[in-house]
mmCIF file of C-alpha atoms in Angstrom:
data_model
loop_
_atom_site.group_PDB
_atom_site.id
_atom_site.type_symbol
_atom_site.label_atom_id
_atom_site.label_comp_id
_atom_site.label_asym_id
_atom_site.label_seq_id
_atom_site.Cartn_x
_atom_site.Cartn_y
_atom_site.Cartn_z
ATOM 1 C CA UNK A 4 95.970 -41.819 11.774
ATOM 2 C CA UNK A 5 96.493 -39.362 14.447
ATOM 3 C CA UNK A 6 97.162 -36.705 11.957
ATOM 4 C CA UNK A 7 93.700 -37.459 10.172
ATOM 5 C CA UNK A 8 91.647 -37.448 13.738
ATOM 6 C CA UNK A 9 93.595 -34.366 14.314
ATOM 7 C CA UNK A 10 92.284 -32.804 10.939
ATOM 8 C CA UNK A 11 88.421 -34.257 11.187
ATOM 9 C CA UNK A 12 88.235 -33.379 14.944
ATOM 10 C CA UNK A 13 89.521 -29.435 14.074
ATOM 11 C CA UNK A 14 86.347 -29.421 11.587
ATOM 12 C CA UNK A 15 83.417 -29.149 13.585
ATOM 13 C CA UNK A 16 80.887 -30.426 11.000
ATOM 14 C CA UNK A 17 83.203 -33.121 10.240
ATOM 15 C CA UNK A 18 83.647 -33.751 13.580
ATOM 16 C CA UNK A 19 79.830 -33.910 14.460
ATOM 17 C CA UNK A 20 79.671 -36.546 11.295
ATOM 18 C CA UNK A 21 82.052 -38.496 12.714
ATOM 19 C CA UNK A 22 81.792 -38.410 16.193
ATOM 20 C CA UNK A 23 80.950 -42.174 17.077
ATOM 21 C CA UNK A 24 83.921 -43.121 14.570
ATOM 22 C CA UNK A 25 86.295 -40.882 16.032
ATOM 23 C CA UNK A 26 85.554 -42.016 19.947
ATOM 24 C CA UNK A 27 86.185 -45.628 18.836
ATOM 25 C CA UNK A 28 89.878 -45.210 17.239
ATOM 26 C CA UNK A 29 90.555 -42.714 19.934
ATOM 27 C CA UNK A 30 89.712 -46.032 23.134
ATOM 28 C CA UNK A 31 91.199 -48.435 20.384
ATOM 29 C CA UNK A 32 93.672 -47.311 18.328
ATOM 30 C CA UNK A 33 95.732 -44.696 20.618
ATOM 31 C CA UNK A 34 98.240 -45.801 22.987
ATOM 32 C CA UNK A 35 97.204 -46.402 26.238
ATOM 33 C CA UNK A 36 93.713 -46.387 25.290
ATOM 34 C CA UNK A 37 91.454 -48.865 27.219
ATOM 35 C CA UNK A 38 90.618 -50.808 24.270
ATOM 36 C CA UNK A 39 94.274 -50.735 22.483
ATOM 37 C CA UNK A 40 96.025 -53.707 23.812
ATOM 38 C CA UNK A 41 92.449 -55.801 22.679
ATOM 39 C CA UNK A 42 92.653 -54.283 19.428
ATOM 40 C CA UNK A 43 96.543 -55.322 18.995
ATOM 41 C CA UNK A 44 95.717 -58.493 19.827
ATOM 42 C CA UNK A 45 92.938 -58.824 17.598
ATOM 43 C CA UNK A 46 95.190 -57.460 14.619
ATOM 44 C CA UNK A 47 97.839 -60.017 15.479
ATOM 45 C CA UNK A 48 95.665 -62.537 15.015
ATOM 46 C CA UNK A 49 94.379 -61.760 11.830
ATOM 47 C CA UNK A 50 97.962 -60.994 10.548
ATOM 48 C CA UNK A 51 98.836 -64.165 11.535
ATOM 49 C CA UNK A 52 96.088 -65.985 9.528
ATOM 50 C CA UNK A 53 96.669 -64.079 6.635
ATOM 51 C CA UNK A 54 100.401 -65.353 6.508
ATOM 52 C CA UNK A 55 99.732 -68.670 6.786
ATOM 53 C CA UNK A 56 97.063 -68.217 4.301
ATOM 54 C CA UNK A 57 99.448 -66.530 1.664
ATOM 55 C CA UNK A 58 102.403 -68.743 2.570
ATOM 56 C CA UNK A 59 101.019 -71.831 0.348
ATOM 57 C CA UNK A 60 101.384 -70.811 -3.384
ATOM 58 C CA UNK A 61 97.884 -72.847 -4.088
ATOM 59 C CA UNK A 62 95.949 -71.005 -1.555
ATOM 60 C CA UNK A 63 97.722 -67.651 -2.425
ATOM 61 C CA UNK A 64 97.092 -68.141 -6.253
ATOM 62 C CA UNK A 65 93.376 -68.815 -5.182
ATOM 63 C CA UNK A 66 93.117 -65.747 -3.058
ATOM 64 C CA UNK A 67 95.171 -63.388 -4.991
ATOM 65 C CA UNK A 68 93.926 -64.133 -8.592
ATOM 66 C CA UNK A 69 92.252 -61.522 -10.159
ATOM 67 C CA UNK A 70 90.881 -63.814 -12.963
ATOM 68 C CA UNK A 71 88.300 -66.715 -12.877
ATOM 69 C CA UNK A 72 87.377 -65.860 -9.165
ATOM 70 C CA UNK A 73 84.590 -67.227 -7.187
ATOM 71 C CA UNK A 74 81.606 -65.362 -7.765
ATOM 72 C CA UNK A 75 78.796 -66.145 -4.973
ATOM 73 C CA UNK A 76 76.705 -63.831 -6.311
ATOM 74 C CA UNK A 77 76.501 -65.371 -9.891
ATOM 75 C CA UNK A 78 76.197 -68.876 -8.696
ATOM 76 C CA UNK A 79 73.146 -67.529 -6.227
ATOM 77 C CA UNK A 80 71.666 -66.003 -9.089
ATOM 78 C CA UNK A 81 72.317 -69.099 -11.693
ATOM 79 C CA UNK A 82 71.488 -71.691 -9.188
ATOM 80 C CA UNK A 83 75.408 -73.027 -9.953
ATOM 81 C CA UNK A 84 77.087 -75.781 -8.175
ATOM 82 C CA UNK A 85 80.145 -74.858 -6.723
ATOM 83 C CA UNK A 86 82.432 -77.502 -5.139
ATOM 84 C CA UNK A 87 85.829 -76.737 -2.572
ATOM 85 C CA UNK A 88 88.004 -78.755 -1.302
ATOM 86 C CA UNK A 89 90.145 -77.323 1.464
ATOM 87 C CA UNK A 90 92.654 -80.382 1.551
ATOM 88 C CA UNK A 91 93.211 -80.604 4.888
ATOM 89 C CA UNK A 92 95.909 -83.212 4.397
ATOM 90 C CA UNK A 93 97.949 -81.117 2.632
ATOM 91 C CA UNK A 94 97.527 -77.449 4.232
ATOM 92 C CA UNK A 95 97.375 -78.751 8.025
ATOM 93 C CA UNK A 96 94.461 -78.006 10.537
ATOM 94 C CA UNK A 97 95.532 -74.237 11.100
ATOM 95 C CA UNK A 98 95.503 -73.123 7.353
ATOM 96 C CA UNK A 99 92.345 -75.686 6.392
ATOM 97 C CA UNK A 100 90.445 -73.544 9.192
ATOM 98 C CA UNK A 101 91.663 -70.386 7.788
ATOM 99 C CA UNK A 102 90.753 -71.329 4.109
ATOM 100 C CA UNK A 103 87.428 -72.846 4.921
ATOM 101 C CA UNK A 104 86.375 -70.151 6.999
ATOM 102 C CA UNK A 105 87.428 -67.504 4.492
ATOM 103 C CA UNK A 106 85.213 -69.385 1.616
ATOM 104 C CA UNK A 107 82.369 -69.606 4.154
ATOM 105 C CA UNK A 108 82.217 -65.922 4.712
ATOM 106 C CA UNK A 109 82.600 -65.272 1.298
ATOM 107 C CA UNK A 110 79.471 -66.852 0.387
ATOM 108 C CA UNK A 111 77.768 -65.542 3.464
ATOM 109 C CA UNK A 112 78.446 -61.591 2.276
ATOM 110 C CA UNK A 113 76.702 -62.816 -1.043
ATOM 111 C CA UNK A 114 73.989 -64.775 0.689
ATOM 112 C CA UNK A 115 72.953 -61.802 3.182
ATOM 113 C CA UNK A 116 73.157 -59.335 0.209
ATOM 114 C CA UNK A 117 70.887 -61.321 -1.944
ATOM 115 C CA UNK A 118 68.170 -58.925 -3.801
ATOM 116 C CA UNK A 119 64.766 -59.948 -3.862
ATOM 117 C CA UNK A 120 62.568 -61.037 -0.960
ATOM 118 C CA UNK A 121 62.218 -64.410 0.854
ATOM 119 C CA UNK A 122 59.281 -65.527 -2.202
ATOM 120 C CA UNK A 123 61.329 -64.720 -5.222
ATOM 121 C CA UNK A 124 64.882 -65.728 -4.346
ATOM 122 C CA UNK A 125 65.993 -69.339 -5.799
ATOM 123 C CA UNK A 126 66.268 -71.903 -3.321
ATOM 124 C CA UNK A 127 70.016 -72.738 -2.850
ATOM 125 C CA UNK A 128 71.533 -75.248 -0.297
ATOM 126 C CA UNK A 129 75.196 -75.276 1.053
ATOM 127 C CA UNK A 130 76.744 -78.656 2.268
ATOM 128 C CA UNK A 131 79.503 -78.463 4.943
ATOM 129 C CA UNK A 132 81.137 -81.828 5.562
ATOM 130 C CA UNK A 133 82.833 -82.032 9.082
ATOM 131 C CA UNK A 134 81.742 -78.405 9.909
ATOM 132 C CA UNK A 135 82.985 -78.440 13.648
ATOM 133 C CA UNK A 136 86.516 -76.830 13.132
ATOM 134 C CA UNK A 137 84.375 -73.829 11.854
ATOM 135 C CA UNK A 138 81.921 -72.947 14.663
ATOM 136 C CA UNK A 139 82.752 -69.473 15.614
ATOM 137 C CA UNK A 140 80.721 -66.607 16.245
ATOM 138 C CA UNK A 141 81.053 -65.672 12.570
ATOM 139 C CA UNK A 142 79.080 -68.609 11.332
ATOM 140 C CA UNK A 143 76.495 -68.501 13.808
ATOM 141 C CA UNK A 144 74.355 -66.537 11.478
ATOM 142 C CA UNK A 145 74.439 -69.592 9.227
ATOM 143 C CA UNK A 146 71.760 -71.207 11.436
ATOM 144 C CA UNK A 147 69.754 -67.887 12.174
ATOM 145 C CA UNK A 148 69.713 -66.063 9.061
ATOM 146 C CA UNK A 149 70.307 -68.327 5.780
ATOM 147 C CA UNK A 150 66.617 -69.725 5.960
ATOM 148 C CA UNK A 151 65.351 -66.263 5.385
ATOM 149 C CA UNK A 152 67.655 -66.124 2.360
ATOM 150 C CA UNK A 153 66.396 -69.235 0.810
ATOM 151 C CA UNK A 154 69.530 -71.176 1.774
ATOM 152 C CA UNK A 155 69.848 -74.585 2.968
ATOM 153 C CA UNK A 156 72.083 -75.247 5.481
ATOM 154 C CA UNK A 157 73.363 -79.300 5.467
ATOM 155 C CA UNK A 158 76.409 -80.172 8.143
ATOM 156 C CA UNK A 159 78.000 -83.248 9.548
ATOM 157 C CA UNK A 160 79.615 -83.984 12.892
ATOM 158 C CA UNK A 161 81.353 -87.014 14.361
ATOM 159 C CA UNK A 162 79.281 -86.246 17.454
ATOM 160 C CA UNK A 163 77.802 -83.362 19.483
ATOM 161 C CA UNK A 164 80.627 -82.513 21.777
ATOM 162 C CA UNK A 165 82.188 -81.195 18.606
ATOM 163 C CA UNK A 166 79.972 -78.113 19.253
ATOM 164 C CA UNK A 167 80.614 -77.666 22.734
ATOM 165 C CA UNK A 168 79.181 -79.072 26.110
ATOM 166 C CA UNK A 169 76.585 -78.235 28.342
ATOM 167 C CA UNK A 170 78.134 -78.010 31.745
ATOM 168 C CA UNK A 171 80.852 -76.035 30.202
ATOM 169 C CA UNK A 172 79.956 -72.503 29.440
ATOM 170 C CA UNK A 173 83.514 -71.649 27.963
ATOM 171 C CA UNK A 174 83.404 -74.506 25.375
ATOM 172 C CA UNK A 175 81.108 -72.643 22.751
ATOM 173 C CA UNK A 176 77.655 -73.801 24.605
ATOM 174 C CA UNK A 177 75.693 -70.883 23.560
ATOM 175 C CA UNK A 178 76.922 -71.775 19.513
ATOM 176 C CA UNK A 179 75.672 -75.729 20.355
ATOM 177 C CA UNK A 180 72.368 -74.340 21.872
ATOM 178 C CA UNK A 181 71.951 -72.495 18.441
ATOM 179 C CA UNK A 182 73.003 -74.857 16.205
ATOM 180 C CA UNK A 183 70.997 -77.533 17.627
ATOM 181 C CA UNK A 184 67.813 -75.631 18.087
ATOM 182 C CA UNK A 185 67.770 -74.915 14.239
ATOM 183 C CA UNK A 186 68.729 -77.824 12.764
ATOM 184 C CA UNK A 187 65.024 -79.019 12.032
ATOM 185 C CA UNK A 188 66.104 -82.113 10.397
ATOM 186 C CA UNK A 189 68.318 -84.226 12.450
ATOM 187 C CA UNK A 190 70.280 -87.502 11.347
ATOM 188 C CA UNK A 191 71.680 -90.183 13.575
ATOM 189 C CA UNK A 192 73.816 -93.206 12.497
ATOM 190 C CA UNK A 193 74.463 -95.914 15.229
ATOM 191 C CA UNK A 194 77.764 -96.576 17.210
ATOM 192 C CA UNK A 195 77.616 -92.970 19.355
ATOM 193 C CA UNK A 196 78.351 -92.345 22.450
ATOM 194 C CA UNK A 197 76.140 -92.987 25.267
ATOM 195 C CA UNK A 198 75.577 -89.323 26.172
ATOM 196 C CA UNK A 199 74.896 -88.726 22.542
ATOM 197 C CA UNK A 200 72.267 -91.383 22.537
ATOM 198 C CA UNK A 201 70.251 -90.107 25.532
ATOM 199 C CA UNK A 202 70.228 -87.065 23.808
ATOM 200 C CA UNK A 203 69.353 -88.122 20.176
ATOM 201 C CA UNK A 204 66.527 -90.429 22.361
ATOM 202 C CA UNK A 205 64.933 -87.063 23.500
ATOM 203 C CA UNK A 206 65.537 -85.180 20.440
ATOM 204 C CA UNK A 207 63.523 -87.571 18.484
ATOM 205 C CA UNK A 208 60.616 -87.877 20.407
ATOM 206 C CA UNK A 209 57.958 -89.529 22.043
ATOM 207 C CA UNK A 210 54.756 -91.121 20.871
ATOM 208 C CA UNK A 211 51.607 -92.096 22.893
ATOM 209 C CA UNK A 212 50.120 -95.469 23.003
ATOM 210 C CA UNK A 213 48.802 -97.890 25.516
ATOM 211 C CA UNK A 214 50.739 -99.713 28.300
ATOM 212 C CA UNK A 215 49.633 -102.488 30.587
ATOM 213 C CA UNK A 216 50.948 -105.238 32.288
ATOM 214 C CA UNK A 217 50.474 -109.072 32.808
ATOM 215 C CA UNK A 218 50.856 -111.250 35.207
ATOM 216 C CA UNK A 219 52.978 -114.377 35.003
ATOM 217 C CA UNK A 220 51.990 -117.884 36.463
ATOM 218 C CA UNK A 221 55.564 -119.442 36.612
ATOM 219 C CA UNK A 222 53.898 -122.667 38.074
ATOM 220 C CA UNK A 223 51.487 -123.191 35.612
ATOM 221 C CA UNK A 224 47.686 -124.087 35.778
ATOM 222 C CA UNK A 225 48.721 -126.707 38.674
ATOM 223 C CA UNK A 226 47.206 -129.407 36.367
ATOM 224 C CA UNK A 227 50.735 -130.265 34.896
ATOM 225 C CA UNK A 228 50.359 -127.087 32.159
ATOM 226 C CA UNK A 229 53.033 -124.938 31.066
ATOM 227 C CA UNK A 230 53.973 -121.366 32.989
ATOM 228 C CA UNK A 231 52.020 -118.680 31.009
ATOM 229 C CA UNK A 232 50.732 -115.350 31.234
ATOM 230 C CA UNK A 233 47.368 -114.611 32.935
ATOM 231 C CA UNK A 234 45.120 -113.202 30.008
ATOM 232 C CA UNK A 235 44.107 -110.371 32.514
ATOM 233 C CA UNK A 236 45.724 -106.809 32.033
ATOM 234 C CA UNK A 237 46.662 -104.395 34.765
ATOM 235 C CA UNK A 238 47.765 -100.699 35.146
ATOM 236 C CA UNK A 239 46.249 -100.000 31.728
ATOM 237 C CA UNK A 240 47.284 -96.118 30.903
ATOM 238 C CA UNK A 241 47.729 -94.125 27.724
ATOM 239 C CA UNK A 242 51.361 -93.017 27.984
ATOM 240 C CA UNK A 243 53.925 -91.435 25.976
ATOM 241 C CA UNK A 244 56.962 -93.936 25.219
ATOM 242 C CA UNK A 245 60.404 -92.767 23.250
ATOM 243 C CA UNK A 246 59.979 -93.399 19.497
ATOM 244 C CA UNK A 247 63.781 -94.502 19.817
ATOM 245 C CA UNK A 248 64.951 -95.834 23.031
ATOM 246 C CA UNK A 249 69.389 -94.760 23.048
ATOM 247 C CA UNK A 250 69.822 -98.835 22.872
ATOM 248 C CA UNK A 251 67.883 -98.955 19.444
ATOM 249 C CA UNK A 252 69.865 -95.438 18.244
ATOM 250 C CA UNK A 253 73.398 -97.318 19.197
ATOM 251 C CA UNK A 254 72.233 -100.594 17.329
ATOM 252 C CA UNK A 255 71.785 -99.275 14.392
ATOM 253 C CA UNK A 256 72.916 -101.474 11.284
ATOM 254 C CA UNK A 257 75.461 -99.855 8.775
ATOM 255 C CA UNK A 258 73.992 -97.711 6.545
ATOM 256 C CA UNK A 259 70.745 -97.200 8.332
ATOM 257 C CA UNK A 260 69.969 -94.012 10.159
ATOM 258 C CA UNK A 261 67.256 -92.350 13.038
ATOM 259 C CA UNK A 262 66.034 -89.341 11.854
ATOM 260 C CA UNK A 263 63.800 -86.343 12.340
ATOM 261 C CA UNK A 264 62.149 -83.852 10.141
ATOM 262 C CA UNK A 265 58.850 -81.963 9.529
ATOM 263 C CA UNK A 266 56.899 -82.047 6.396
ATOM 264 C CA UNK A 267 55.589 -79.570 4.203
ATOM 265 C CA UNK A 268 52.550 -78.957 6.557
ATOM 266 C CA UNK A 269 54.849 -78.685 9.483
ATOM 267 C CA UNK A 270 54.040 -82.287 11.079
ATOM 268 C CA UNK A 271 56.957 -83.877 12.752
ATOM 269 C CA UNK A 272 57.860 -87.136 11.151
#
């Protein structure tokens, strides 16, 4: 690469044409350059991932096969269904993640290069079960760009902390905000953590209804009658109330859900 850079540098026309690229090489690939160590780390990480992937015969056969390859361009155009199992139990967590990301990013390339316009592209849907292991900068675009290309994204996770925590800026906090802000439809089962229930209660919103207080006469009417509520209403107000309190979300029965979505007219349901 040194000889190639020198050759281009000595050609004024090429040197001007590839000026930015030449500067990039000099800053990141030359020994002693400001970005050399960082580039070395990145290349080592990429090489390790490829080595892990290609070590397994089944994965190597899928990635290096020159026939019967996945063609996401064709799948998107023809509205085909593609099922992919990353076999975490067989491959282990590291290779499962690398294989899954490889496949997702392969599809991402086909999605963002789809021909047509937002109105003419055929709708497609991408379901990712147990998405949190794939949360990274590369998959952040799934939530911000795919709508434009008529691809709906549906993901599942065990709890919100898998996307990062609000009080730890080094723990994918920006990804958490991007994911939660761009998922219009949210579905929750019961048996969550108290922290998740509090967040979900706020996320599922509020409704306005009349609120009031009643007084209770614990001694009855003084003539032997039973204790009873007074018929008069006090502190009447038109106030907001949670659609679902944290306790209501927590106590959902098996197969029951709480959800929030928008209808075709944009109204929140």
